[in-house]
XYZ file of C-alpha atoms in Angstrom:
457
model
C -14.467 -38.596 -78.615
C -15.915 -36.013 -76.651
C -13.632 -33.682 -75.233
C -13.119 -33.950 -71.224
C -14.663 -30.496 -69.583
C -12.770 -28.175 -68.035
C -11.331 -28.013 -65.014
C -13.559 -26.090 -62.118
C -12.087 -22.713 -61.643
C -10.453 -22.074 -57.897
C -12.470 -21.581 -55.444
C -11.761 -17.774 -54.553
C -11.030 -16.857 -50.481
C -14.156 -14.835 -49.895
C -11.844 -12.464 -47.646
C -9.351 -10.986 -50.626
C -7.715 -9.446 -47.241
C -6.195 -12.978 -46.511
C -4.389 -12.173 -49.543
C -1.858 -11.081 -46.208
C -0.457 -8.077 -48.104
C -1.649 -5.554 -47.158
C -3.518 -6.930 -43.859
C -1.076 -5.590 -40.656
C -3.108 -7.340 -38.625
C -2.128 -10.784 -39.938
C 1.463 -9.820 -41.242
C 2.159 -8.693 -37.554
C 0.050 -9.908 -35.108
C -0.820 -13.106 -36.612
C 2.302 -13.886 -38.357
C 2.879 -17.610 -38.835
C 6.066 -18.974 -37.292
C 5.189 -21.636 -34.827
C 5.463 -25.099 -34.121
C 2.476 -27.341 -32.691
C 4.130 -27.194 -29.624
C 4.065 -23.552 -29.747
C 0.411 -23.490 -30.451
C 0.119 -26.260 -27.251
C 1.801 -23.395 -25.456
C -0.988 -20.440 -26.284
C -3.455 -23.174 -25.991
C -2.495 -24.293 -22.520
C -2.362 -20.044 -21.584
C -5.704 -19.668 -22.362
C -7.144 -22.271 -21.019
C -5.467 -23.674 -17.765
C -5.293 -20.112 -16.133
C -6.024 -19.139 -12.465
C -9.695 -19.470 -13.270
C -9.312 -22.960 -12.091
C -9.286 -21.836 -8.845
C -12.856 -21.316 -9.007
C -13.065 -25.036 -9.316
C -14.146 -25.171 -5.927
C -16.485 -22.648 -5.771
C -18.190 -24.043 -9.186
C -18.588 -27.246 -7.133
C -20.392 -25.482 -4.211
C -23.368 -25.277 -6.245
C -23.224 -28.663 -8.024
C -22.135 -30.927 -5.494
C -20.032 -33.878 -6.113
C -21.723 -36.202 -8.167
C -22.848 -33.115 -10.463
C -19.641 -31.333 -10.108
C -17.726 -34.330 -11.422
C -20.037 -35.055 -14.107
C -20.230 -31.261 -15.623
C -16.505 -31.017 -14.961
C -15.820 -33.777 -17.581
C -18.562 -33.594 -20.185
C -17.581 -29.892 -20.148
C -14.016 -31.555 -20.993
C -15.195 -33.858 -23.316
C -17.114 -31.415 -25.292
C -14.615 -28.607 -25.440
C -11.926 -30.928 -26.567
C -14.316 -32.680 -29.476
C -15.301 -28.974 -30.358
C -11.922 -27.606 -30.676
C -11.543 -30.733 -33.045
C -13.441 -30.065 -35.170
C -12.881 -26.942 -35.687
C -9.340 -27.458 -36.316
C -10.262 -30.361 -38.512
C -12.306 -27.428 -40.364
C -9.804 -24.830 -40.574
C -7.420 -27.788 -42.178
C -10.404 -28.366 -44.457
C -10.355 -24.943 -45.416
C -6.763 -24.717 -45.823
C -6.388 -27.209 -48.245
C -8.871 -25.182 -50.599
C -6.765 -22.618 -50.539
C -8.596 -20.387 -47.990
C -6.538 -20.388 -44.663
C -8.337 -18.414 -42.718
C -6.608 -16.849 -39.394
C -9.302 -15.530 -37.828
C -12.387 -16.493 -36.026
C -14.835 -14.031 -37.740
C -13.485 -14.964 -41.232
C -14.222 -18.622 -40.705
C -17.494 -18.151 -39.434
C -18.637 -15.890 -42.038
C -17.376 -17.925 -44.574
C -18.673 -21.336 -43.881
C -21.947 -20.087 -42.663
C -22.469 -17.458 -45.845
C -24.015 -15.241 -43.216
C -22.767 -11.418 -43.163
C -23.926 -11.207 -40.123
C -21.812 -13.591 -38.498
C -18.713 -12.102 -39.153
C -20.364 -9.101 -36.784
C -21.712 -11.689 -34.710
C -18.312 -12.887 -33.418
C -16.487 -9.698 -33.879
C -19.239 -9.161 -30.756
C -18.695 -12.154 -28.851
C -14.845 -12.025 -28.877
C -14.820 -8.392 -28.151
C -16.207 -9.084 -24.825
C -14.691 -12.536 -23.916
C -11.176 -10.730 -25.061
C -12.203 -7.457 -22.571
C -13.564 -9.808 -20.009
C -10.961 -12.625 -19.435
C -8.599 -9.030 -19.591
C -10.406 -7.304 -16.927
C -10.670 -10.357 -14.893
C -7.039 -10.796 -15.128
C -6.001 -7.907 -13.965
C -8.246 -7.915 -11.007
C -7.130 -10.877 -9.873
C -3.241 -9.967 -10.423
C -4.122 -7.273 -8.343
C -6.007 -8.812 -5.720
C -2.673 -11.343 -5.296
C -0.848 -8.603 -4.732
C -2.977 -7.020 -2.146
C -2.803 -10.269 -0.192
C 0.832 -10.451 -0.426
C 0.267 -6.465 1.255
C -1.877 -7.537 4.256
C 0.133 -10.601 5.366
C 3.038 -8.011 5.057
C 1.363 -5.127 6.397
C -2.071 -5.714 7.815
C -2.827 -2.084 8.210
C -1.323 -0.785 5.500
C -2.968 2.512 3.542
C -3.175 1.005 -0.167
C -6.201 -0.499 -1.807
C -6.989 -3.063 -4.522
C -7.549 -0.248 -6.905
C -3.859 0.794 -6.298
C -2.832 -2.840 -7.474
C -4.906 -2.512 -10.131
C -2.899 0.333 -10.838
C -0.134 -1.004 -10.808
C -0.897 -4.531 -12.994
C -2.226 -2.625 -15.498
C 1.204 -0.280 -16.073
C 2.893 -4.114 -15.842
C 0.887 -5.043 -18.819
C 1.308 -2.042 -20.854
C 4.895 -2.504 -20.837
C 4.530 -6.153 -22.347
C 1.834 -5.540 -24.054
C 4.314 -4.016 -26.771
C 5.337 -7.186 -27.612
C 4.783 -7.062 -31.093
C 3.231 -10.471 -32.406
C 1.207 -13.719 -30.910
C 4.056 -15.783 -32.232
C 6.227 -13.626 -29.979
C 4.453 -14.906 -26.799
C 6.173 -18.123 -27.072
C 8.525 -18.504 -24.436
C 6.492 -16.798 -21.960
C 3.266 -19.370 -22.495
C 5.754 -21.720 -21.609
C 6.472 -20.147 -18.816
C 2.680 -19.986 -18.475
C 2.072 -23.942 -18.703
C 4.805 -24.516 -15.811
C 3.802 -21.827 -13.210
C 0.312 -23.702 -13.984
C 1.446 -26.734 -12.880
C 3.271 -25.320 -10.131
C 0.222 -23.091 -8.632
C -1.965 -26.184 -8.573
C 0.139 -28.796 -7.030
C 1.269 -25.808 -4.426
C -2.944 -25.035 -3.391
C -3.532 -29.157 -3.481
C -0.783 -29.442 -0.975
C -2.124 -26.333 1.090
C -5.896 -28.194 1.032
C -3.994 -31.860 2.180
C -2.156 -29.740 4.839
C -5.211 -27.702 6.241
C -7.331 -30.836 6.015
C -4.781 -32.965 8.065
C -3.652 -30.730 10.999
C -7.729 -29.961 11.365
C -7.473 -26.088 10.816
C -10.070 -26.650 8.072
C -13.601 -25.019 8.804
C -15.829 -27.867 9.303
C -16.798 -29.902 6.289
C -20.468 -29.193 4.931
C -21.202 -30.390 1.579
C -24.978 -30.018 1.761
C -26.835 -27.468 -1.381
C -29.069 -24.457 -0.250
C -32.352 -25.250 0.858
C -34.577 -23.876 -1.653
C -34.648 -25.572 -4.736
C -35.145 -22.730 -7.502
C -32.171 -21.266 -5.516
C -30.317 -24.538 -6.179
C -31.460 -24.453 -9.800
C -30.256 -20.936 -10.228
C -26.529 -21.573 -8.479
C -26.325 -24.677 -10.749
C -26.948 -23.004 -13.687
C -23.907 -20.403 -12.043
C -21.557 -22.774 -11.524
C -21.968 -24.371 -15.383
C -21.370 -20.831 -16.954
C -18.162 -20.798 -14.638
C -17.180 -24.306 -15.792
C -17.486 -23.249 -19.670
C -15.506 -19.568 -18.965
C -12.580 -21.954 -17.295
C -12.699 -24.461 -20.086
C -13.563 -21.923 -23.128
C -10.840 -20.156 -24.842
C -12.706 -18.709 -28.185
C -9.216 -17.870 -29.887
C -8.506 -21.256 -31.040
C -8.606 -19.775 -35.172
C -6.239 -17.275 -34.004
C -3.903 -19.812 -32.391
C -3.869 -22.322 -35.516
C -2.634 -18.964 -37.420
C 0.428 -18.688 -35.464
C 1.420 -22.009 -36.817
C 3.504 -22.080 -39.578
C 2.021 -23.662 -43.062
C 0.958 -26.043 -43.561
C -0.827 -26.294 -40.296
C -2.562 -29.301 -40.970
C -2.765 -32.095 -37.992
C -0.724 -29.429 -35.875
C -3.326 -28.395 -33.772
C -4.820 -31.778 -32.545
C -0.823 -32.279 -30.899
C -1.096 -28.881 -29.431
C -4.913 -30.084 -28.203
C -3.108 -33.192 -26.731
C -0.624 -31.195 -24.962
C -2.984 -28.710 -23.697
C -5.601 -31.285 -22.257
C -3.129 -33.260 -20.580
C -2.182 -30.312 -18.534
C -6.036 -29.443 -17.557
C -6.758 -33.313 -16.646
C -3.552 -32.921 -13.940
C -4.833 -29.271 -12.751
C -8.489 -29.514 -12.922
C -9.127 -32.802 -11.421
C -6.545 -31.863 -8.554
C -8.149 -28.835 -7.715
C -11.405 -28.988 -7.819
C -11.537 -32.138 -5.503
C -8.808 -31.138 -3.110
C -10.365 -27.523 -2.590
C -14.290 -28.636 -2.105
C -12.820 -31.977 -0.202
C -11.616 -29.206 2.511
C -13.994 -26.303 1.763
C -17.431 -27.932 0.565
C -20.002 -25.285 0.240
C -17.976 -22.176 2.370
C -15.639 -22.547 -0.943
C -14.472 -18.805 -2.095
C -14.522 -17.711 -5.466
C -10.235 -18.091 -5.605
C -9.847 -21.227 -3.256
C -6.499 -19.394 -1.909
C -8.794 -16.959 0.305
C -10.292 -20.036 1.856
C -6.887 -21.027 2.904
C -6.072 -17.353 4.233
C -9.535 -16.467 6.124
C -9.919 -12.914 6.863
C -10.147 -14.167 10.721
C -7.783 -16.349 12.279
C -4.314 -18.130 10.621
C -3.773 -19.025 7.142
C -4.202 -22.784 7.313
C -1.209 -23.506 5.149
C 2.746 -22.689 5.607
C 3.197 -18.909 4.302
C 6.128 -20.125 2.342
C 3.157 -22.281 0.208
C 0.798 -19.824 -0.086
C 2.832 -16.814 -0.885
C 4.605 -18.924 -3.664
C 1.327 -19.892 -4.992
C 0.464 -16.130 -4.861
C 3.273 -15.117 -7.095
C 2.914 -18.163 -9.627
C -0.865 -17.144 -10.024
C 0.289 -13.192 -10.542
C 3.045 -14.485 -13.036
C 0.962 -16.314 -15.061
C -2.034 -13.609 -15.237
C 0.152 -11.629 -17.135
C 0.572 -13.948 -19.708
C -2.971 -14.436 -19.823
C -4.037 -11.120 -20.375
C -1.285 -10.861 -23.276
C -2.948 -13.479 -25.041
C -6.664 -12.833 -24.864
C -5.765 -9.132 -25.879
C -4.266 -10.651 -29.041
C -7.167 -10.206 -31.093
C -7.752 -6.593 -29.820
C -4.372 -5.883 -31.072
C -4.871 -7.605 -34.705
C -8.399 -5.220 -35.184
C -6.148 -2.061 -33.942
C -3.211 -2.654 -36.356
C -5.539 -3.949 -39.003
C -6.582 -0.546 -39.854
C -3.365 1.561 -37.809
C -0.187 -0.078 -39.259
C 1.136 -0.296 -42.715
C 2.597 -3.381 -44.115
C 5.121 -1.279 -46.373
C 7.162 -0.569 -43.129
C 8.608 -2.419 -40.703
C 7.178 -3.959 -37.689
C 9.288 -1.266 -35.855
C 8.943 1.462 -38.153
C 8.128 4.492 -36.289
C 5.205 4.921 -38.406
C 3.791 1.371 -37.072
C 5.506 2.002 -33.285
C 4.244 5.268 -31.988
C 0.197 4.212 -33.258
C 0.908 0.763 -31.896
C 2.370 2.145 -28.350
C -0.564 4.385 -27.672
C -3.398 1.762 -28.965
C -2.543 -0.656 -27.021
C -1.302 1.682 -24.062
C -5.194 3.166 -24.219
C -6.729 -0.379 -24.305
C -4.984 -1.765 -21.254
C -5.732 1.220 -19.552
C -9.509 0.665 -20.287
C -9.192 -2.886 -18.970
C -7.743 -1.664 -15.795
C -10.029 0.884 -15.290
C -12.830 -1.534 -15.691
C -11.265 -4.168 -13.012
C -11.057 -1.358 -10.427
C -14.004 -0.127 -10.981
C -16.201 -3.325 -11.159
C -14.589 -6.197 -8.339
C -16.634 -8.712 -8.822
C -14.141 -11.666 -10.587
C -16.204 -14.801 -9.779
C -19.413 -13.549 -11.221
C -17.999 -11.669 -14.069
C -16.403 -15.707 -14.959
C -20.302 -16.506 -15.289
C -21.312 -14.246 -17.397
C -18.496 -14.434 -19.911
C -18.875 -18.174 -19.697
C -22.570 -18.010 -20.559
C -22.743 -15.370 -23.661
C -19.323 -15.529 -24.934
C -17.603 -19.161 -24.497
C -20.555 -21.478 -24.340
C -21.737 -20.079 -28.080
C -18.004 -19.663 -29.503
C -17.144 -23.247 -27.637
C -19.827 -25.357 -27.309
C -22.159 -24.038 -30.373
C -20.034 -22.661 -33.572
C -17.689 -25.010 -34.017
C -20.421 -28.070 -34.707
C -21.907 -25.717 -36.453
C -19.284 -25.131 -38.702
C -18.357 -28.818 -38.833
C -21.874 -30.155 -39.868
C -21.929 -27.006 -42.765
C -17.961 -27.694 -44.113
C -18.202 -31.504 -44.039
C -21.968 -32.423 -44.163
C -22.871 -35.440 -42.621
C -25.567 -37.210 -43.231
C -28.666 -35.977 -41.178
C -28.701 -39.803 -40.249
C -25.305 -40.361 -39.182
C -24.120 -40.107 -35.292
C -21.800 -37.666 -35.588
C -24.891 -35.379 -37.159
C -26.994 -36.049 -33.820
C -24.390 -35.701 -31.566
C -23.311 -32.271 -32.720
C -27.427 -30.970 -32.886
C -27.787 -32.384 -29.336
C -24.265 -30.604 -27.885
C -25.561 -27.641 -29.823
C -29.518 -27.469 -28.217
C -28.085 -28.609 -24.824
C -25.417 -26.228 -24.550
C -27.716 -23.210 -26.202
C -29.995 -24.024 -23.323
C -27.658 -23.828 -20.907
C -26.011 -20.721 -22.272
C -29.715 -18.918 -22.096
C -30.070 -20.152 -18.483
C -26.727 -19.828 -17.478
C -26.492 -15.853 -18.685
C -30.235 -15.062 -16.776
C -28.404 -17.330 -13.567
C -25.085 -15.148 -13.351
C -26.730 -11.927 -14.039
C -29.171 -12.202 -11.684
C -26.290 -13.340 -9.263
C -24.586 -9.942 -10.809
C -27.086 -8.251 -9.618
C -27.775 -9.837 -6.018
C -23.887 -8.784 -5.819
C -24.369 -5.501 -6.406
C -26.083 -4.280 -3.338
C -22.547 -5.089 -1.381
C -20.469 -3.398 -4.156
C -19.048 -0.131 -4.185
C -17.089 1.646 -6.909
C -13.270 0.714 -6.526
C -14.073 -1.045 -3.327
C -10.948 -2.323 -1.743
C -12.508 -5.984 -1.674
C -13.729 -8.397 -4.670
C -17.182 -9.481 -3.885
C -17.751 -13.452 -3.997
């Protein structure tokens, strides 16, 4: 009888770094702890954030039969992405390659070096991005909190700014992801709170007729409408994208199989109650003289705010709670890079050999952000640009990508087509989207000034 070959040798992790011992990165930033409902918690953070204020606004250039349609294929499609790329990172797992970052699982399912670079790129400026955008709009809530308090008072938005950013180098010391935990909790219900609050502010100033009146009508020129539709697409991907979700699933603790798909449950049961609510109550009152942030709609630079103060400045503070959470998370990955190659795994997390180069990293990087947000006020068109050339390839792209290259469906089977066609329609979109918001960008820029005491819509 012929003897029975030999078992196949393991399958080696391409990335001997995931080996986690000496990677300070992933024993400190990334260190595995959570629960799924943890992970719902980071999930909901990065997704359901103040962008969704913008709802509005994305709508002005869609209209509503467009505007609802994007809004929920773009929900639809993010949640079937994030999926399967979960369902991938569980396939990897059980082969005894967890990966726990982006990059890593990229590279490694594609066998492309130069994808690993590829993303590095990408998340780099969604992380710096979504960071400078919250901090600009933290401290644009707190400069209209000012002017209803003092109309003519001396400080700026870039003294806000200023102020935000020394907020968020204080937490920013916090030391891991996993850490995060109670305050994305926090996170998910000042959410919630923020959006019921501006829905009942749009009902109010719709009702007691203070509302400008209602126009609903597209412009006039149709490459113009083209162009703004394009816009408000790249906007609806930057609110829905998130391009972290490898770095979430490695805050879970192992096995994380099946984890993330609660979490995904969690999370998209949250944006259904926020997104719908918002974007229909704010273009309902607003239609096409929608701001960027639907809450300066409801306090015009002329005339009364047309909701209670009470609402409004409570909404105020729930948004500038919540963007500090934000901009903790998306700087995550930042932070994992830094202490990749700063900290040393042989000493503790508060060592002072891993504390002082952790303090002034991440003191230098938040200062950059800052910087950038005063410098550059323009939060509803940086949204598009993001959203075109960093979520809608990491989101809407990659992860079908990486699903038809780990699992290999049949070129035949629907699952096969459906992911080509997301991936060709959404590539598209992403090409047109990035030449729509940059030439907005630039359109912009001839009523921008540096640190200009007023974000540009």
């Amino acid at each position: 009888m012929a003897e029975p070959p030999p078992p196949p040798p393991p399958q080696l992790d391409p990335f001997p770094e995931t080996t986690r011992q000496n990677d300070a990165g992933a024993a400190f930033v990334l260190q595995s702890k959570g629960e799924w409902w943890h992970a719902g918690f980071h999930l909901t953070t990065a997704i359901v954030g103040p962008t969704i204020l913008t709802l509005p606004y994305a709508f002005r250039g869609l209209g509503w039969g467009l505007g609802f349609l994007c809004l929920t294929v773009m929900a639809m499609v993010t949640f079937y992405a994030y999926f399967l790329m979960s369902k991938v990172l569980d396939h990897c797992e059980k082969a005894g390659r967890r990966h726990i970052r982006f990059r890593e699982l990229a590279s490694d399912v594609l066998g492309s070096g130069w994808m690993f670079y590829f993303v590095i790129f990408i998340q780099t400026a969604i992380n710096t991005g979504v960071g400078i955008g919250a901090i600009l709009l933290a401290g644009q809530c707190i400069q209209i909190m000012y002017d209803e308090l003092s109309p003519n008072g001396s400080l700026k938005l870039y003294h806000f700014i200023a102020m935000v950013t020394l907020i968020m180098i204080v937490l920013s010391q916090l030391p891991t992801f996993h850490s995060l935990r109670h305050i994305n909790l926090g996170s998910l219900v000042l959410s919630l709170g923020y959006s019921f609050l501006v829905v009942g502010a749009c009902i109010n100033a719709a009702t007691s007729g203070k509302a400008p009146p209602r126009d609903y009508s597209l412009e006039s020129s149709k490459s113009a409408r083209v162009f703004s539709a394009f816009s408000s697409i790249s906007i609806l991907a930057a609110i829905f994208g998130n391009g972290i979700l490898p770095e979430i699933q490695a805050t879970l603790a192992p096995p994380a199989t099946g984890k993330m798909v609660k979490g995904l449950m969690m999370c998209y049961a949250v944006i259904f109650v926020t997104f719908y609510s918002v974007a229909v109550s704010g273009y309902w009152v607003f239609g096409n003289k929608s701001n960027s942030n639907i809450l300066e709609s409801l306090m015009p630079d002329e005339g009364p705010a047309l909701a209670p103060t009470w609402v409004l400045g409570l909404a105020v503070v729930f948004v500038l709670l919540q963007l500090l959470a934000i901009g903790l998370v998306y700087s995550q990955v930042a932070y994992e890079i830094m202490e990749k190659k700063s900290a040393d795994t042989k000493q503790g997390i508060f060592s002072k050999r891993n504390l002082i180069p952790r303090l002034i990293l991440r003191t230098l990087y938040m200062i950059l952000c800052g910087f950038f947000a005063a410098m550059l006020p323009f939060f509803g068109d940086i949204s598009g640009v993001v959203g075109a050339i960093g979520f809608i390839p990491l989101d809407f792209v990659l992860p079908m990508l990486l699903y038809n290259k780990t699992y290999k469906p049949p070129r035949s089977s629907l699952i096969y087509l459906i992911n080509i066609s997301i991936i060709i329609v959404f590539t598209g979109a992403g090409i047109m989207g990035t030449f729509s918001s940059t030439r907005k960008l630039v359109m912009d820029a001839n009523e921008f000034k540096l640190f200009s005491s007023k974000v540009v819509n």
